[in-house]
mmCIF file of N, CA, C and O in Angstrom:
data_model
loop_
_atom_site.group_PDB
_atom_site.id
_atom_site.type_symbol
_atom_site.label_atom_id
_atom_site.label_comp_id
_atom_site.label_asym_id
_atom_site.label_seq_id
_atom_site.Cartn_x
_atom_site.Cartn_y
_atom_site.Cartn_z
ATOM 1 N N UNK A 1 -4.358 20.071 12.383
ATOM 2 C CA UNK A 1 -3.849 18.726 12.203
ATOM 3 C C UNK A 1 -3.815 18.445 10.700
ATOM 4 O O UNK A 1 -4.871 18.403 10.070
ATOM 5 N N UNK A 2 -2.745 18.270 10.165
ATOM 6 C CA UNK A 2 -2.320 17.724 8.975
ATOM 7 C C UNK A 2 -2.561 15.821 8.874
ATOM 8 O O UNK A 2 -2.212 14.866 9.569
ATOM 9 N N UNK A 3 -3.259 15.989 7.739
ATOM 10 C CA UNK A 3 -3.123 14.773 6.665
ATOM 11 C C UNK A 3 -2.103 13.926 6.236
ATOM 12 O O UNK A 3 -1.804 14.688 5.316
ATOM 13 N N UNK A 4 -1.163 12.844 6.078
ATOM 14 C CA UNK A 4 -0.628 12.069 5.912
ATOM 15 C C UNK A 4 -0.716 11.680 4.653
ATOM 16 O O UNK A 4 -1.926 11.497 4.781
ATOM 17 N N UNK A 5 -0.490 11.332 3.342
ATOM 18 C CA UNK A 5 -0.741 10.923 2.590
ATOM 19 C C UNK A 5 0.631 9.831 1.868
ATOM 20 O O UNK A 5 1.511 10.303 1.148
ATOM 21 N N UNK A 6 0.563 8.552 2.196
ATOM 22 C CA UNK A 6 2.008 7.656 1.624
ATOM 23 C C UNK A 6 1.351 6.897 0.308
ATOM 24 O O UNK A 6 0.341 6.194 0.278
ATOM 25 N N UNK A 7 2.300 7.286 -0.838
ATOM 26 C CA UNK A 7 2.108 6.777 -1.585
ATOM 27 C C UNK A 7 3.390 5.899 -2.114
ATOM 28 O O UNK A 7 4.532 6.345 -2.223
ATOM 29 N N UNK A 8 2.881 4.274 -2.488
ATOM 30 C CA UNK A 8 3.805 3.740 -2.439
ATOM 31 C C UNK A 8 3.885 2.727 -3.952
ATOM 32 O O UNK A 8 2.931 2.033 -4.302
ATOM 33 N N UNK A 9 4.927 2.788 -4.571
ATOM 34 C CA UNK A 9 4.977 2.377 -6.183
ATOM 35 C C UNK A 9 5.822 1.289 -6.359
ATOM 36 O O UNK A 9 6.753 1.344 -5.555
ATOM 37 N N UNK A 10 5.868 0.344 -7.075
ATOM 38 C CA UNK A 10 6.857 0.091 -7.578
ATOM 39 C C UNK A 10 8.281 0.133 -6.968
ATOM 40 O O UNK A 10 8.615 0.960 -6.120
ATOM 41 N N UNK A 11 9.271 -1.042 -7.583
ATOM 42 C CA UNK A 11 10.790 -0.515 -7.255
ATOM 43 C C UNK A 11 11.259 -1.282 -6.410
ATOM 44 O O UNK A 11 10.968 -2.478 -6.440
ATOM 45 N N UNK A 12 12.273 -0.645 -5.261
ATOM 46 C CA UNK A 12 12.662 -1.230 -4.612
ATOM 47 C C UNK A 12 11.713 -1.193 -3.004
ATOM 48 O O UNK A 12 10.986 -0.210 -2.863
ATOM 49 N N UNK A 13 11.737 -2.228 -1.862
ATOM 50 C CA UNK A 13 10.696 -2.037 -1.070
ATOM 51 C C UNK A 13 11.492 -1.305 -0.154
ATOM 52 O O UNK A 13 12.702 -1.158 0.016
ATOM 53 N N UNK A 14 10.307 -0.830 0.464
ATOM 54 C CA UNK A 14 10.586 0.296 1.445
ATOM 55 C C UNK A 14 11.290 -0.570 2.965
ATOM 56 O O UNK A 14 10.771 -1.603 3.387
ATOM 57 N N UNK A 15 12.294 -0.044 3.507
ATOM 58 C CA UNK A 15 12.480 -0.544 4.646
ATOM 59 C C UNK A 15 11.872 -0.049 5.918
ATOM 60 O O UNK A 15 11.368 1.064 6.067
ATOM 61 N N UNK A 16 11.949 -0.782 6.623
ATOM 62 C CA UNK A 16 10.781 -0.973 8.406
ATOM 63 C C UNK A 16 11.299 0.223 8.880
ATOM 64 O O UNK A 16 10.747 0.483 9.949
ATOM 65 N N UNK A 17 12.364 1.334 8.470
ATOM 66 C CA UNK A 17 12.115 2.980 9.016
ATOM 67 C C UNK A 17 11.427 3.501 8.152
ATOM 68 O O UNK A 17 11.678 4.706 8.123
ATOM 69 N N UNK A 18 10.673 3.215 7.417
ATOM 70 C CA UNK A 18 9.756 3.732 6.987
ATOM 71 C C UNK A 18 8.410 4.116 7.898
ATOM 72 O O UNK A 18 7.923 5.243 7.987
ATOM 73 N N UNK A 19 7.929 2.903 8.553
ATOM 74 C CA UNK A 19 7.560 3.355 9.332
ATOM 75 C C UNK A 19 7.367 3.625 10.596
ATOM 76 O O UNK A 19 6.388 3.423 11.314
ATOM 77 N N UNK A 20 8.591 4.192 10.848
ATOM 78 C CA UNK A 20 9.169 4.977 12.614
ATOM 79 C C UNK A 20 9.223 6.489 11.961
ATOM 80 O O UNK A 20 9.146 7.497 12.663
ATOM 81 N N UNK A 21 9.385 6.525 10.327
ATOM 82 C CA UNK A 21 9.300 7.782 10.100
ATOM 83 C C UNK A 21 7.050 8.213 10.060
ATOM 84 O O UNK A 21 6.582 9.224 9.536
ATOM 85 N N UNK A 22 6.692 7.746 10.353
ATOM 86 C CA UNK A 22 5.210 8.058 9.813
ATOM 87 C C UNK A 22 4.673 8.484 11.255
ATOM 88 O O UNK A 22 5.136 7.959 12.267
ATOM 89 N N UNK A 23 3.924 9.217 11.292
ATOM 90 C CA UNK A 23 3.036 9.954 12.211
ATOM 91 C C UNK A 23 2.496 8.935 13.007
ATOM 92 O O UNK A 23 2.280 7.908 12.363
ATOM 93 N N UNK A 24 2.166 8.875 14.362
ATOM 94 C CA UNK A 24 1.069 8.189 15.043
ATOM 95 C C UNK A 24 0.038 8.364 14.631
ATOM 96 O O UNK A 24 0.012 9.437 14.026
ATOM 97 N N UNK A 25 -0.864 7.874 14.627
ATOM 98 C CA UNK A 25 -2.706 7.748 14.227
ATOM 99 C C UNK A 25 -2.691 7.251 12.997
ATOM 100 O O UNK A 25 -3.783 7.103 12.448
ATOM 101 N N UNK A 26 -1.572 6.908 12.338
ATOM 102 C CA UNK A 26 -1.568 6.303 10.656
ATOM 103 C C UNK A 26 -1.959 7.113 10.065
ATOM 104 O O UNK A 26 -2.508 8.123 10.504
ATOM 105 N N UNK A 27 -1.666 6.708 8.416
ATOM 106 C CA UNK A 27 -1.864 7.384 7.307
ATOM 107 C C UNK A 27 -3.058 7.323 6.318
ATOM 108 O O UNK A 27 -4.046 6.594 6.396
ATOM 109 N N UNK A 28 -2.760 8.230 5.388
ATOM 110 C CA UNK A 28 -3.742 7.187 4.401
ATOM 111 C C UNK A 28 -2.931 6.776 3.133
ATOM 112 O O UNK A 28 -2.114 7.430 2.485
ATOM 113 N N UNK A 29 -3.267 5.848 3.013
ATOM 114 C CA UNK A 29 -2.182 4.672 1.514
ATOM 115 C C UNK A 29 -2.980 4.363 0.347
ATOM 116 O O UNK A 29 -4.077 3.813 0.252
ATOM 117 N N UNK A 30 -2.188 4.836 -0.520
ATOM 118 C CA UNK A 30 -2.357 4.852 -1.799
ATOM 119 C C UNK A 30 -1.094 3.697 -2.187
ATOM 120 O O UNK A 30 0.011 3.422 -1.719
ATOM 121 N N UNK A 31 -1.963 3.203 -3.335
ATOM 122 C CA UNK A 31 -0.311 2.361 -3.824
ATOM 123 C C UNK A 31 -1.160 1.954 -5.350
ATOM 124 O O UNK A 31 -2.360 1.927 -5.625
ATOM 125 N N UNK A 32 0.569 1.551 -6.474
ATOM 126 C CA UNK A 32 0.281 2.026 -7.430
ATOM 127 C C UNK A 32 0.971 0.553 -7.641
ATOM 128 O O UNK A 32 2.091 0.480 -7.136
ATOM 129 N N UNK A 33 0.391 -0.924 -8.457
ATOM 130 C CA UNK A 33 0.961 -1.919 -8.994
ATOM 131 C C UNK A 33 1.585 -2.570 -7.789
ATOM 132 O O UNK A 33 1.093 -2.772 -6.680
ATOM 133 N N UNK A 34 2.613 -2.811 -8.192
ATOM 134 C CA UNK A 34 3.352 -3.555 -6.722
ATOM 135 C C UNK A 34 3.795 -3.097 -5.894
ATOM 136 O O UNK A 34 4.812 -3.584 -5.401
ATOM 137 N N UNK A 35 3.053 -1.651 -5.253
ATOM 138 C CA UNK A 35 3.560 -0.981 -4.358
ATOM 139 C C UNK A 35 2.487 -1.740 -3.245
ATOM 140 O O UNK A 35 2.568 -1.610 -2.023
ATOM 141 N N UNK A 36 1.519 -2.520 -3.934
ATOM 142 C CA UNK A 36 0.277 -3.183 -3.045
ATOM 143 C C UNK A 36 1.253 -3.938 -2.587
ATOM 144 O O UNK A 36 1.230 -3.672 -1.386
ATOM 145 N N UNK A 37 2.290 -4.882 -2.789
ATOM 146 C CA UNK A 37 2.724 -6.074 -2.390
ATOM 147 C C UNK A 37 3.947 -5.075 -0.884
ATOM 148 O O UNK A 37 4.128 -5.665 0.182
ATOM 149 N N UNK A 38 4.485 -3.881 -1.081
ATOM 150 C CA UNK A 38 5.116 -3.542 -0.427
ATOM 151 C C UNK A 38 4.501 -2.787 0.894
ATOM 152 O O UNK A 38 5.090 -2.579 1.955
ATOM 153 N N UNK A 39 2.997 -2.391 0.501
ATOM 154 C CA UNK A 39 2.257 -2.196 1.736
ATOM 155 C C UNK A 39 1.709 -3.714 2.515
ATOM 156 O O UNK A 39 1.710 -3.974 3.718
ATOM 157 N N UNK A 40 1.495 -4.121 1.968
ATOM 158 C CA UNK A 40 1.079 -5.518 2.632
ATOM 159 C C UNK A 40 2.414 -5.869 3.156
ATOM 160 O O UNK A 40 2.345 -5.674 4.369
ATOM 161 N N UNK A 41 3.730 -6.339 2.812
ATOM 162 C CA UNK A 41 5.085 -6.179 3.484
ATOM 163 C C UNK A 41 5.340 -5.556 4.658
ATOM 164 O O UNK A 41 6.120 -6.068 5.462
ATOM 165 N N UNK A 42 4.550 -4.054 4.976
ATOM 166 C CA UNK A 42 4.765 -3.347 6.196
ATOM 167 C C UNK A 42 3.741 -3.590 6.683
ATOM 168 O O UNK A 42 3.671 -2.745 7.575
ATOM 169 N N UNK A 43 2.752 -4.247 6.732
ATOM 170 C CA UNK A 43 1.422 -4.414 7.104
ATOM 171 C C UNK A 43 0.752 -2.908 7.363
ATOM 172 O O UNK A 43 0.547 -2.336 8.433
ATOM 173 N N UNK A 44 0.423 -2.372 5.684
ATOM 174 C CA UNK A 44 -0.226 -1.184 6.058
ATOM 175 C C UNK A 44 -1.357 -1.748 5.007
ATOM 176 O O UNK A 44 -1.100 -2.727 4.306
ATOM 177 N N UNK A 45 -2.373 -1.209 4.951
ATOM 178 C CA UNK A 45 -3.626 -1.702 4.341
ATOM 179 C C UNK A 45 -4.083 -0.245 3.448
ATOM 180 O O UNK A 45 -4.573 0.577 4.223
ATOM 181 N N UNK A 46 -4.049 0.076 2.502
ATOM 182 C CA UNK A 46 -3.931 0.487 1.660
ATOM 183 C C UNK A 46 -5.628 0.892 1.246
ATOM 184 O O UNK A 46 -6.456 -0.017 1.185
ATOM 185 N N UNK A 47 -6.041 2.397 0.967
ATOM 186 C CA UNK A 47 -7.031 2.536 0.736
ATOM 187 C C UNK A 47 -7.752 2.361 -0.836
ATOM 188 O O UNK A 47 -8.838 1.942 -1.239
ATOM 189 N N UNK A 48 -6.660 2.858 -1.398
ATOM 190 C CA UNK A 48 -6.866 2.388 -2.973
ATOM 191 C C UNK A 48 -5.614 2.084 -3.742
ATOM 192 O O UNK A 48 -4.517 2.576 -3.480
ATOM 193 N N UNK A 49 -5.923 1.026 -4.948
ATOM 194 C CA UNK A 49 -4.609 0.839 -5.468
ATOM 195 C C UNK A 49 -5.239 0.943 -7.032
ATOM 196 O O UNK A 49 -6.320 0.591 -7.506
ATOM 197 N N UNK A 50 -4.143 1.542 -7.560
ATOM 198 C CA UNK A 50 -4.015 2.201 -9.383
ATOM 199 C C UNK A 50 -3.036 1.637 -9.984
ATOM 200 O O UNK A 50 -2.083 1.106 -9.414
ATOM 201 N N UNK A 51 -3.237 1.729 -11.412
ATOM 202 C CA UNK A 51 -1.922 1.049 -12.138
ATOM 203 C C UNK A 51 -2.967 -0.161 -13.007
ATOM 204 O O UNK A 51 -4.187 -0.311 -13.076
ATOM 205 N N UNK A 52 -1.792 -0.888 -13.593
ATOM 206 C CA UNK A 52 -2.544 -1.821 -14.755
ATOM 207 C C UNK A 52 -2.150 -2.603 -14.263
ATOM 208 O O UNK A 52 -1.943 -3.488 -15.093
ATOM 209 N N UNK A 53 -1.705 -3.074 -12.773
ATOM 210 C CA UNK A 53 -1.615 -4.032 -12.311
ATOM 211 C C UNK A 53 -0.739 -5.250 -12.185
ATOM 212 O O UNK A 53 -0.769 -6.113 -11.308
ATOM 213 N N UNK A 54 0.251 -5.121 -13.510
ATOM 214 C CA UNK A 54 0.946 -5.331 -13.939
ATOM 215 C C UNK A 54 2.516 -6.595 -13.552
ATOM 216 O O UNK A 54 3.112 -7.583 -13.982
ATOM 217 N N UNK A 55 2.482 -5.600 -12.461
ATOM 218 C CA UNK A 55 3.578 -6.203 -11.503
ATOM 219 C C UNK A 55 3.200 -6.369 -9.888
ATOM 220 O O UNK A 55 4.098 -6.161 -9.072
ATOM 221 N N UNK A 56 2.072 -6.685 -9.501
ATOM 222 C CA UNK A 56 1.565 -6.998 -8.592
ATOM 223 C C UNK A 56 1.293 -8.323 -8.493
ATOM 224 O O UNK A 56 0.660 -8.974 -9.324
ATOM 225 N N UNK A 57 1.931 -8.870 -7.132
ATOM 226 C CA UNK A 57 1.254 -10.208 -6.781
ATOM 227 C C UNK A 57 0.131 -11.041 -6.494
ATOM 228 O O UNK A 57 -0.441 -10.813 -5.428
ATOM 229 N N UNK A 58 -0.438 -12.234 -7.432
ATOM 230 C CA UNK A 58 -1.760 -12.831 -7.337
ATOM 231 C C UNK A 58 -2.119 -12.621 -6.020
ATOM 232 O O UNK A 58 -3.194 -12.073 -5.779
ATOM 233 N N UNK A 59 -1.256 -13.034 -4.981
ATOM 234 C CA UNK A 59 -1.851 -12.936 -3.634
ATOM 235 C C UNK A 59 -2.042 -11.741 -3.197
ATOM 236 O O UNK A 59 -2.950 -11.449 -2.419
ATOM 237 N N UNK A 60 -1.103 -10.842 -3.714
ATOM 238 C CA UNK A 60 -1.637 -9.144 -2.801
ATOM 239 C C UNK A 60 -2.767 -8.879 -3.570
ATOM 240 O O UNK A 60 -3.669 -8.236 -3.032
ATOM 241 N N UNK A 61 -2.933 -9.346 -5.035
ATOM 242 C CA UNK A 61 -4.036 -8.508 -5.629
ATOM 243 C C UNK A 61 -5.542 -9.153 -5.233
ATOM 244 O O UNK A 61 -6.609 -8.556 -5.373
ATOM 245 N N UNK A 62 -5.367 -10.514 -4.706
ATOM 246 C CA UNK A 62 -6.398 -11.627 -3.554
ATOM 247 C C UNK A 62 -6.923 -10.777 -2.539
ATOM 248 O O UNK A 62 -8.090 -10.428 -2.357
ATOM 249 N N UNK A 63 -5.827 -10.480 -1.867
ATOM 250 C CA UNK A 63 -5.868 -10.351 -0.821
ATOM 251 C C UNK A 63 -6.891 -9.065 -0.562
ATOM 252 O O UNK A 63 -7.929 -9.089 0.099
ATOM 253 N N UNK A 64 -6.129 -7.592 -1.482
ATOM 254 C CA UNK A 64 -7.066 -6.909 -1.510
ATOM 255 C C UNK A 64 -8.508 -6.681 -1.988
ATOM 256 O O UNK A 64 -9.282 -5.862 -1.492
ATOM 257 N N UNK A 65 -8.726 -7.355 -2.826
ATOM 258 C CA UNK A 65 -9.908 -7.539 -3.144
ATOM 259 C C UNK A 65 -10.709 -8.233 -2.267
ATOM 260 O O UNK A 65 -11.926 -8.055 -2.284
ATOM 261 N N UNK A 66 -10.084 -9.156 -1.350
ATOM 262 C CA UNK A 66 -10.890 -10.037 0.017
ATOM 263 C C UNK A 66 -10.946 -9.244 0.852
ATOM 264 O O UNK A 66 -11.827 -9.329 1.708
ATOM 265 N N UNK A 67 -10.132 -8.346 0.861
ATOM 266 C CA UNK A 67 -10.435 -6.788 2.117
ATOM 267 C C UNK A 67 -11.113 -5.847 1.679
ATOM 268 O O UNK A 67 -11.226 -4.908 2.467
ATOM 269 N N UNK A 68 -11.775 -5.709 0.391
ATOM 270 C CA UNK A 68 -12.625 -5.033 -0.070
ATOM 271 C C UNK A 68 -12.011 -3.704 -0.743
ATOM 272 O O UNK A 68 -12.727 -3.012 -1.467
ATOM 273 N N UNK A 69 -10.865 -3.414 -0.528
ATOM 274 C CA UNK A 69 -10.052 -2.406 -1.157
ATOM 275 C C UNK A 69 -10.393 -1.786 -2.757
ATOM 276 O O UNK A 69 -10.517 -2.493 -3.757
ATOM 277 N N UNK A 70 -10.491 -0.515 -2.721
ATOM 278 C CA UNK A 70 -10.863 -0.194 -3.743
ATOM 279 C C UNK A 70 -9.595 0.040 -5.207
ATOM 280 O O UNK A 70 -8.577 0.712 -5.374
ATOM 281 N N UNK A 71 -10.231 -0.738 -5.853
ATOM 282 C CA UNK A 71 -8.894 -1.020 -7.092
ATOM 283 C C UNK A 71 -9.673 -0.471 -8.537
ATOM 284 O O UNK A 71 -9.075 -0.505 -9.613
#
């Protein structure tokens, strides 16, 4: 059994086949600046997020830190 690994950045947001393309049992999520705001968008919860933060939203960057997410 293979690992999953979505990493999600910046840009433009990912559309909802994004995830019909992803494995059952979920992934694990990485996201980099406002790729936090585009996992929260698909409602995926994100294990760690990197970057200077930059272009990320007050509320996603709230939010994760209220979910304990490691930043």
């Amino acid at each position: 059994m293979s690992t999953v690994v979505l990493l999600l950045a910046g840009g433009s947001e990912p559309g909802p086949e994004l995830l019909s393309a992803l494995p059952a049992g979920g992934v694990r999520c990485i996201v980099a600046d406002s790729g936090l705001d585009h996992a929260r968008a698909l409602g995926l919860r994100p294990e760690l997020v990197v970057g200077d933060l930059d272009s990320v939203s007050p509320a996603a960057l709230a939010w994760a830190e209220a979910e304990g997410i490691a930043i």
